[in-house]
Coordinates of C-alpha atoms in Angstrom, one line a residue:
Chain A
M231 CA 29.1 92.8 162.5
T232 CA 30.0 96.6 163.8
A233 CA 33.4 96.7 164.8
K234 CA 33.2 99.4 167.7
S235 CA 36.2 101.5 167.3
S236 CA 36.2 102.9 171.4
S237 CA 33.2 103.0 173.7
S238 CA 33.4 105.2 176.8
P239 CA 31.6 105.0 180.0
T240 CA 29.5 107.9 180.4
A241 CA 28.0 110.2 183.7
R242 CA 25.2 107.5 184.1
G243 CA 27.1 104.5 183.5
V244 CA 26.1 104.2 179.7
V245 CA 28.1 102.9 176.8
R246 CA 27.5 104.6 173.7
E247 CA 30.0 103.4 171.0
I248 CA 29.3 105.2 167.2
G249 CA 31.0 102.0 166.0
R250 CA 33.9 102.0 163.9
Y251 CA 31.9 100.6 160.2
T252 CA 29.7 103.9 161.0
V253 CA 32.3 106.7 161.1
V254 CA 33.9 104.4 157.9
R255 CA 30.5 104.6 156.2
L256 CA 30.4 108.3 156.8
V257 CA 33.9 109.3 155.3
V258 CA 33.0 106.6 152.2
Y259 CA 29.5 108.5 151.8
Y260 CA 31.3 111.9 152.1
L261 CA 33.9 111.3 149.8
L262 CA 31.2 109.6 146.9
A263 CA 28.9 112.3 147.3
G264 CA 31.8 115.1 147.3
G265 CA 33.0 113.3 143.9
L266 CA 29.5 112.7 142.4
L267 CA 28.7 116.5 143.3
L268 CA 31.8 117.9 141.8
L269 CA 30.8 115.6 138.6
L270 CA 27.8 117.3 138.5
S271 CA 28.5 121.0 139.2
A272 CA 31.2 120.4 136.2
M273 CA 28.4 118.8 134.0
F274 CA 25.6 121.1 134.6
P275 CA 27.3 124.3 135.4
E276 CA 24.7 127.6 136.0
H277 CA 26.9 129.8 133.8
R278 CA 28.8 129.0 130.9
P279 CA 31.7 127.5 132.0
S280 CA 35.8 129.7 132.2
G281 CA 37.6 127.0 130.6
P282 CA 39.0 127.2 127.0
G283 CA 35.9 124.4 126.2
P284 CA 35.7 121.4 124.7
G285 CA 38.7 120.5 122.6
A286 CA 41.3 122.6 123.7
P287 CA 44.9 120.6 125.1
M288 CA 45.1 120.0 128.3
P289 CA 46.5 122.7 130.6
S290 CA 49.8 121.8 132.8
T291 CA 48.8 123.9 136.3
M292 CA 45.9 122.6 138.5
G293 CA 44.1 125.5 138.3
G294 CA 44.4 124.8 134.2
M295 CA 43.0 121.5 134.4
L296 CA 40.2 122.1 136.4
D297 CA 38.9 124.6 134.1
W298 CA 39.9 122.0 131.2
F299 CA 37.6 119.2 132.9
R300 CA 34.4 121.3 133.3
G301 CA 34.6 122.3 129.4
E302 CA 35.0 119.3 128.3
V303 CA 32.2 117.3 130.8
A304 CA 29.8 120.4 130.3
L305 CA 26.7 119.2 128.6
F306 CA 25.2 123.2 128.0
P307 CA 28.2 124.8 127.5
N308 CA 25.7 128.2 128.0
G309 CA 24.9 127.2 130.9
A310 CA 22.4 124.6 132.6
P311 CA 18.8 125.6 132.0
R312 CA 17.4 126.7 135.2
W313 CA 15.0 123.9 135.8
I314 CA 18.5 121.2 135.3
D315 CA 20.2 123.9 137.7
A316 CA 17.4 123.7 140.3
L317 CA 17.3 119.9 139.8
F318 CA 21.0 119.4 140.7
Q319 CA 21.0 121.5 144.1
M320 CA 17.8 120.1 145.5
V321 CA 19.8 116.9 144.6
G322 CA 23.1 117.8 146.1
A323 CA 20.8 119.1 149.2
V324 CA 18.9 115.7 149.8
V325 CA 22.8 114.3 149.2
L326 CA 24.4 116.3 152.0
V327 CA 21.3 115.8 154.4
I328 CA 21.1 112.2 153.9
P329 CA 24.2 111.7 156.7
L330 CA 22.1 114.5 159.6
A331 CA 19.6 112.4 159.3
F332 CA 21.8 109.2 159.9
S333 CA 22.6 110.7 162.4
Y334 CA 19.6 111.0 164.2
V335 CA 18.4 107.5 164.2
R336 CA 22.0 106.5 165.4
T337 CA 21.8 109.0 168.2
R338 CA 18.6 108.4 169.6
T339 CA 17.1 106.0 171.4
R340 CA 14.0 104.0 170.4
V341 CA 11.6 106.2 172.7
K342 CA 13.0 109.7 171.6
Y343 CA 13.0 108.1 168.0
D344 CA 10.7 110.2 165.3
H345 CA 10.3 109.0 162.0
S346 CA 8.3 112.2 160.9
L347 CA 11.3 114.0 161.9
V348 CA 13.7 111.9 159.9
Q349 CA 11.4 112.6 156.8
T350 CA 10.7 116.1 157.9
V351 CA 14.9 116.7 158.0
I352 CA 15.3 115.0 154.1
E353 CA 12.8 116.5 152.2
L354 CA 13.2 120.4 154.3
P355 CA 15.9 120.8 152.5
V356 CA 14.5 120.4 149.4
V357 CA 11.8 122.5 149.8
V358 CA 13.9 125.1 150.9
T359 CA 16.4 125.1 147.9
A360 CA 13.5 125.7 145.6
I361 CA 12.4 128.6 147.7
L362 CA 15.5 130.3 147.3
V363 CA 16.1 129.1 143.5
V364 CA 12.6 131.1 143.0
V365 CA 13.2 133.9 144.9
R366 CA 16.7 134.5 144.1
D367 CA 16.9 138.3 143.9
S368 CA 14.1 139.7 143.9
L369 CA 12.8 141.7 147.3
A370 CA 9.1 141.5 146.2
L371 CA 9.1 137.5 146.0
A372 CA 11.1 137.4 149.3
F373 CA 8.3 140.1 151.5
S374 CA 5.6 137.1 149.6
L375 CA 6.9 134.5 150.9
A376 CA 7.7 135.5 154.3
G377 CA 3.7 136.8 154.2
I378 CA 2.8 133.2 153.2
V379 CA 4.8 131.8 155.8
A380 CA 3.5 134.3 158.3
A381 CA 0.1 133.4 157.5
V382 CA 0.4 129.4 157.6
R383 CA 0.6 128.7 161.0
F384 CA 3.1 125.1 161.1
R385 CA 2.3 123.1 164.7
N386 CA 4.5 120.3 165.7
N387 CA 5.3 119.0 169.1
L388 CA 9.3 118.3 168.8
K389 CA 10.2 115.5 170.7
E390 CA 13.4 116.7 172.5
S391 CA 14.7 120.4 172.4
G392 CA 17.7 118.8 170.5
D393 CA 15.6 118.0 167.2
A394 CA 15.1 121.4 166.5
V395 CA 18.7 121.3 165.9
Y396 CA 18.4 118.9 162.8
I397 CA 15.5 121.1 161.5
F398 CA 17.8 124.1 161.7
G399 CA 20.2 122.0 160.2
A400 CA 18.4 120.6 156.9
I401 CA 17.3 124.6 156.6
G402 CA 20.8 125.6 156.3
I403 CA 21.5 122.8 154.1
G404 CA 18.7 124.0 151.8
F405 CA 20.0 127.5 152.2
A406 CA 23.0 127.2 150.9
S407 CA 21.8 124.9 148.2
G408 CA 19.6 127.3 147.0
I409 CA 22.0 129.6 146.5
H410 CA 24.8 127.6 144.7
A411 CA 27.0 127.6 147.7
L412 CA 27.3 123.3 147.8
S413 CA 30.3 123.4 149.5
V414 CA 29.2 125.6 152.5
A415 CA 26.2 123.3 152.7
A416 CA 28.9 119.8 152.6
V417 CA 30.5 121.8 155.0
L418 CA 27.6 122.2 157.2
S419 CA 26.5 118.5 157.0
I420 CA 30.1 117.5 157.6
V421 CA 30.5 119.7 160.9
F422 CA 27.1 119.0 162.4
V423 CA 27.5 115.1 161.9
V424 CA 31.0 115.4 163.6
V425 CA 29.8 117.2 166.5
E426 CA 26.1 115.6 167.5
L427 CA 28.1 112.2 167.0
S428 CA 30.5 113.8 169.6
L429 CA 27.9 115.1 171.7
W430 CA 25.7 112.2 171.6
K431 CA 29.1 109.4 172.2
F432 CA 30.3 111.4 175.3
N433 CA 26.9 112.4 176.7
F434 CA 28.2 115.8 177.0
S435 CA 27.5 118.1 179.8
A436 CA 25.4 114.9 181.6
D437 CA 27.9 115.3 184.6
F438 CA 27.5 118.4 186.0
E439 CA 30.9 118.6 187.7
R440 CA 32.7 117.7 185.4
T441 CA 31.2 119.9 182.5
F442 CA 31.6 122.5 185.1
A443 CA 35.1 121.9 185.8
R444 CA 36.4 121.6 182.1
L445 CA 33.8 125.0 181.1
C446 CA 33.8 127.0 184.1
L447 CA 37.0 126.5 186.6
P448 CA 40.5 126.5 185.6
S449 CA 42.3 123.4 185.1
G450 CA 43.2 121.8 188.5
A451 CA 40.8 123.3 190.7
D452 CA 39.5 121.6 193.4
L453 CA 35.4 120.6 193.0
A454 CA 35.3 119.9 196.5
G455 CA 33.3 123.2 197.5
L456 CA 31.0 123.5 194.5
P457 CA 27.8 123.1 195.8
E458 CA 25.6 119.6 196.0
V459 CA 22.9 119.6 193.2
A460 CA 20.7 117.8 194.0
E461 CA 19.6 115.6 191.2
P462 CA 15.9 115.4 191.6
P463 CA 14.7 111.4 192.4
R464 CA 13.5 109.5 189.2
P465 CA 10.0 108.2 188.5
E466 CA 9.8 104.9 188.1
P467 CA 9.8 103.8 184.7
A468 CA 6.2 103.9 183.3
A469 CA 5.5 100.9 182.0
M470 CA 8.0 97.5 182.8
P471 CA 10.2 96.4 179.9
A472 CA 8.7 93.7 178.1
P473 CA 11.8 91.8 176.9
D474 CA 10.0 90.4 173.6
G475 CA 7.4 93.0 173.3
K476 CA 4.7 90.6 173.6
S477 CA 5.0 89.6 177.4
A478 CA 3.4 91.1 179.8
R479 CA 3.3 91.3 183.8
L480 CA 0.3 90.1 185.5
R481 CA -0.2 90.9 189.1
V482 CA -2.3 88.5 190.9
Y483 CA -4.3 88.7 193.8
V484 CA -5.0 86.0 195.7
D485 CA -5.4 85.4 199.6
R486 CA -3.1 82.9 200.0
A487 CA -0.2 82.1 197.9
D488 CA 0.7 78.6 198.8
A489 CA -3.1 77.6 197.8
A490 CA -3.1 79.6 194.6
R491 CA 0.1 79.4 193.0
P492 CA -0.7 75.4 191.7
L493 CA -4.2 77.1 190.4
I494 CA -2.7 80.4 188.9
E495 CA 0.3 78.5 187.6
A496 CA -1.6 74.9 186.4
V497 CA -3.9 77.6 183.6
L498 CA -0.5 79.6 182.7
A499 CA 1.1 76.2 181.8
R500 CA -2.2 75.8 179.6
D501 CA -2.7 78.8 178.2
A502 CA 0.6 80.8 178.3
K503 CA 3.3 79.9 175.4
R504 CA 6.2 81.0 177.7
W505 CA 5.6 82.5 181.1
S506 CA 7.5 82.8 185.0
F507 CA 7.0 83.8 188.3
E508 CA 8.6 87.2 189.0
A509 CA 8.1 88.1 192.9
E510 CA 5.7 87.7 195.3
E511 CA 4.6 91.0 197.4
P512 CA 3.4 90.1 201.2
P513 CA -0.1 91.4 202.2
A514 CA -0.6 95.3 202.8
N515 CA -2.8 94.4 205.4
G516 CA -3.3 91.6 206.0
N517 CA -5.6 89.7 203.2
A518 CA -4.3 90.0 200.4
T519 CA -1.0 88.4 198.9
V520 CA 0.2 89.5 195.1
L521 CA 2.1 87.5 192.9
A522 CA 3.8 88.8 189.8
Y523 CA 4.2 87.1 186.8
R524 CA 6.0 87.5 183.6
V525 CA 3.1 85.8 180.7
R526 CA 2.8 85.9 177.1
P527 CA -0.5 84.1 176.6
R528 CA -1.3 81.6 174.0
K529 CA -2.7 83.9 170.6
S530 CA -5.9 81.3 170.6
V531 CA -6.6 82.5 174.4
G532 CA -5.5 86.0 174.3
L533 CA -4.6 88.4 177.2
D534 CA -8.3 88.7 178.1
G535 CA -8.8 85.2 178.1
L536 CA -6.3 84.5 180.1
R537 CA -7.4 87.1 182.8
S538 CA -10.8 85.1 182.7
N539 CA -9.8 81.9 183.2
L540 CA -6.9 82.6 186.0
L541 CA -9.9 84.4 187.5
R542 CA -12.6 81.3 187.1
E543 CA -10.1 78.8 187.5
G544 CA -8.4 80.4 190.8
A545 CA -11.4 81.2 192.6
P546 CA -11.9 81.0 195.8
H547 CA -8.3 82.4 196.1
V548 CA -7.7 84.7 192.8
V549 CA -9.8 87.4 193.4
A550 CA -8.3 90.1 190.8
A551 CA -5.4 89.8 188.0
D552 CA -4.3 93.1 186.4
D553 CA -2.0 93.7 183.9
A554 CA -1.4 97.3 183.9
P555 CA 1.9 98.2 182.8
G556 CA 4.6 99.4 185.9
L557 CA 2.6 98.2 188.3
Chain B
M421 CA 3.6 96.8 206.7
T422 CA 0.0 97.4 207.4
T423 CA -1.6 99.7 204.9
A424 CA -5.2 100.5 206.0
L425 CA -8.0 101.0 202.9
P426 CA -9.0 104.6 202.0
L427 CA -12.5 104.0 202.8
A428 CA -14.9 106.1 204.8
I429 CA -17.8 104.6 206.9
P430 CA -20.4 103.1 204.8
S431 CA -22.7 105.9 204.0
L432 CA -24.5 105.4 200.6
D433 CA -27.7 106.2 200.9
P434 CA -29.6 104.6 199.5
P435 CA -28.0 101.0 199.2
V436 CA -27.6 99.9 195.7
A437 CA -31.2 98.7 194.5
P438 CA -32.5 96.6 191.6
R439 CA -33.6 100.2 189.9
D440 CA -30.0 101.1 189.2
H441 CA -27.8 100.9 186.6
A442 CA -25.7 97.8 187.2
A443 CA -22.9 95.7 185.2
G444 CA -21.6 92.9 186.7
P445 CA -23.7 90.0 188.7
A446 CA -25.8 91.1 191.3
G447 CA -23.6 88.2 193.7
A448 CA -20.2 90.0 193.1
R449 CA -18.1 89.7 196.2
V450 CA -17.5 93.9 195.7
T451 CA -20.1 96.6 194.4
L452 CA -18.5 99.6 193.1
V453 CA -20.9 102.6 193.1
E454 CA -20.1 105.5 191.0
Y455 CA -21.6 109.0 191.3
A456 CA -20.3 111.0 187.9
D457 CA -20.9 113.7 185.1
F458 CA -20.8 113.1 181.7
E459 CA -19.5 116.0 181.4
C460 CA -16.7 116.3 183.4
P461 CA -13.1 115.5 182.8
S462 CA -12.0 113.7 185.6
C463 CA -15.0 111.2 185.0
G464 CA -13.5 111.0 181.7
A465 CA -10.8 109.7 182.8
A466 CA -12.3 107.2 185.3
H467 CA -14.3 105.7 183.2
G468 CA -10.7 103.9 181.5
V469 CA -9.6 102.7 185.1
I470 CA -12.9 101.9 186.1
Q471 CA -13.2 99.4 182.5
A472 CA -9.6 98.4 183.8
A473 CA -10.9 97.5 187.0
Q474 CA -13.7 95.7 185.6
R475 CA -11.2 93.4 183.2
A476 CA -9.4 92.7 186.4
L477 CA -11.8 91.7 188.9
G478 CA -14.3 89.4 186.2
D479 CA -17.5 88.3 187.6
N480 CA -16.2 89.5 191.5
V481 CA -17.1 93.4 191.0
R482 CA -20.4 94.6 189.9
L483 CA -20.6 98.7 188.7
V484 CA -23.6 100.8 189.5
F485 CA -24.0 103.9 187.7
R486 CA -25.1 107.2 189.6
H487 CA -25.8 111.0 187.9
F488 CA -24.1 113.3 189.6
P489 CA -24.6 116.7 186.8
L490 CA -22.9 119.4 188.0
R491 CA -25.1 121.3 186.3
D492 CA -23.2 124.8 187.1
S493 CA -20.4 124.1 185.5
H494 CA -21.0 121.5 183.1
P495 CA -24.2 122.4 180.9
H496 CA -25.0 119.4 178.8
A497 CA -24.6 117.2 181.9
L498 CA -28.2 116.8 182.6
D499 CA -28.9 116.3 179.2
A500 CA -26.3 113.4 178.7
A501 CA -27.9 112.0 181.7
R502 CA -31.3 112.3 180.3
A503 CA -30.0 110.8 177.1
A504 CA -28.3 107.9 179.0
E505 CA -31.5 107.0 180.8
A506 CA -33.5 106.9 177.7
A507 CA -31.3 104.6 176.1
G508 CA -31.6 102.4 179.2
E509 CA -34.8 102.4 178.8
Q510 CA -34.4 100.4 175.3
G511 CA -31.8 98.7 177.2
Q512 CA -28.7 100.3 176.1
F513 CA -27.7 102.6 178.9
W514 CA -24.2 101.0 179.4
P515 CA -23.3 101.5 175.4
M516 CA -24.4 105.4 175.6
H517 CA -23.0 105.5 178.9
D518 CA -19.6 104.0 177.3
R519 CA -19.8 106.2 174.4
L520 CA -20.9 109.6 176.1
F521 CA -17.8 109.2 178.0
E522 CA -15.7 108.1 174.7
R523 CA -16.9 111.9 173.1
Q524 CA -17.0 114.1 176.4
H525 CA -16.2 117.0 174.0
A526 CA -19.8 116.4 171.6
L527 CA -22.4 116.4 174.0
E528 CA -25.1 119.0 171.7
A529 CA -28.1 118.1 171.4
D530 CA -27.6 116.6 167.9
D531 CA -24.5 114.6 169.4
L532 CA -26.8 112.5 171.4
A533 CA -29.2 112.2 168.8
R534 CA -26.5 110.9 167.0
Y535 CA -25.2 108.6 169.5
A536 CA -28.7 107.3 169.7
R537 CA -28.9 106.8 166.0
K538 CA -25.5 104.6 166.4
L539 CA -26.9 102.5 168.9
D540 CA -30.2 101.9 166.5
L541 CA -32.1 102.8 169.3
D542 CA -36.0 103.4 168.5
L543 CA -35.5 107.5 167.9
V544 CA -39.2 108.4 168.4
R545 CA -39.2 106.4 171.6
W546 CA -35.8 108.1 172.7
N547 CA -36.8 111.5 172.3
R548 CA -39.9 110.6 173.8
V549 CA -39.0 109.7 177.0
M550 CA -35.8 111.8 176.9
A551 CA -38.9 114.9 177.5
L552 CA -40.4 113.0 179.8
S553 CA -40.1 114.8 183.4
A554 CA -39.9 111.2 185.1
T555 CA -36.4 110.7 183.5
E556 CA -35.2 114.6 184.8
D557 CA -36.8 112.7 188.2
R558 CA -34.6 110.0 187.4
V559 CA -31.2 111.8 187.3
L560 CA -32.2 114.3 190.5
A561 CA -32.9 111.9 192.1
D562 CA -29.5 110.7 191.7
L563 CA -28.1 113.4 192.7
A564 CA -30.2 114.0 195.7
S565 CA -28.7 110.4 196.9
G566 CA -25.2 111.5 196.1
R567 CA -25.8 114.6 198.4
R568 CA -27.1 112.4 201.0
S569 CA -24.2 110.2 200.6
G570 CA -21.7 112.7 200.7
V571 CA -20.9 113.1 197.4
R572 CA -19.4 116.5 196.8
G573 CA -17.0 116.2 193.5
T574 CA -17.2 113.9 190.5
P575 CA -16.1 111.2 190.1
T576 CA -17.5 109.8 193.9
L577 CA -16.7 106.3 194.1
F578 CA -18.2 103.5 197.3
I579 CA -17.0 100.3 197.6
N580 CA -19.1 98.0 199.2
G581 CA -20.7 101.2 200.7
A582 CA -17.9 102.9 202.0
R583 CA -16.6 105.9 200.5
Y584 CA -13.5 105.1 198.2
D585 CA -11.2 107.9 199.3
G586 CA -7.8 106.7 197.0
L587 CA -6.5 107.8 193.9
V588 CA -9.0 107.1 190.7
E589 CA -6.4 105.6 189.0
R590 CA -5.5 101.9 187.6
G591 CA -3.0 100.3 190.2
P592 CA -4.6 102.0 193.7
L593 CA -8.3 101.7 192.5
I594 CA -7.8 97.6 191.6
D595 CA -5.5 97.4 194.7
A596 CA -8.4 98.7 197.2
L597 CA -11.2 96.7 195.3
A598 CA -8.7 93.2 195.5
R599 CA -8.5 93.5 198.7
V600 CA -12.1 94.1 199.8
A601 CA -12.7 91.6 197.4
L602 CA -10.8 89.2 199.6
A603 CA -11.6 90.5 202.5
T604 CA -15.1 90.0 201.7
R605 CA -14.5 86.1 201.9
E606 CA -17.9 84.8 200.6
P607 CA -19.9 86.3 197.2
G608 CA -23.7 87.0 198.8
P609 CA -26.1 86.3 196.1
G610 CA -27.9 89.9 195.8
R611 CA -25.5 91.5 197.8
Q612 CA -26.5 95.2 197.7
S613 CA -24.2 98.0 198.9

């Protein structure tokens, strides 16, 4: 359903696509959020509206019309009560931080994704807003807050350093909301999302030479003289990708592949919902051959049951069956 | 390409005997002897590796455990070993062994008593056996046998009597055990080492 607006192969050959609908959704969201916040700010003004007040004739200038509108829709002509004002700022903070959370979800892989961070990013501005509403201009309260924060230690290991930026973004939105600067919060939200999605899409700085040339060299400079930066060998993945999340890679140690395979595959045909032969590793020391299978055992049998059956029915040719990931 | 097995010459002294704590059939193709200390973090890590090897090889492997408490660096190791021996006297050596490795951070006397309670041991009897000098002698006998066999640190493994010098990690260990199992064509009933 997602129509792709563009795609760009990055330095590592990964094609990253934001998707046209993603962009459209974000734009529509920001427009609706802007309208909602404007309406709410007019309905719940912190201070007495400066307009002519309800029932006054509509002026002809744009500024005058805005003032007239505020005067018409304001629910509290003498300024909203403090709790309503705080509620409005918090709602504004949440509305403006949701795109950040969306951006996080869009740009993280399943491995790097941290659902608690998404919740933190959404909740954090509410708390920050509330704190600032409480602290306001009180130096004493500000010092008390600093003391409390110093006393309570927060320890959390972020999955990657970039996640901290989201925390700071959320704090920034909360701060701006807390001091009645929702327009600043809105700008922060928009710029953050645009920059984050752009950096992710173009995988900026992943290609050292291009980045170096763009940032450090005059246009058209020769890159041939650049010192080589050796990329360390990448370790093998820790786990074999399981195509459906339920299958395992079994390494079966046998003495003779020709004799063992029929026995193994008879067990697999009976006890596995799905299986496929992947590879035969030649004997390393003249006696052990390893046969690798991708298997999805039947629920009624389970992986342990399948392994036991392989060892029992594959004897004497089969001596071990290991499902260790990454082997 | 031929890869030599990371095994030293057979040196286990004494060979596996009925007095040893053994899990797995006596006639298994491979006997894996482990010298370990319940408080040693490397032994804790090796515990999971050995369990995986037992699952992978099934009845083809028999695990034998011998104590090697490093008392200088691990003050609770000897008491933990005695606790395991006392549990073994009630037929619960392996459950206690597993519990001790899984809770290496809590090996005080109260912790050991709590584990004994969890295993439904007769606590009076367990305490009495714990306090016997024969229990400690048994542990120290294992320690001495380890020294004679060339054990310098924990965990040290012996595969069919030969010291295993490879990595105590899942892949390399299972690989070595499987290769020895295949080299041992016929399982011998009551194979000792």
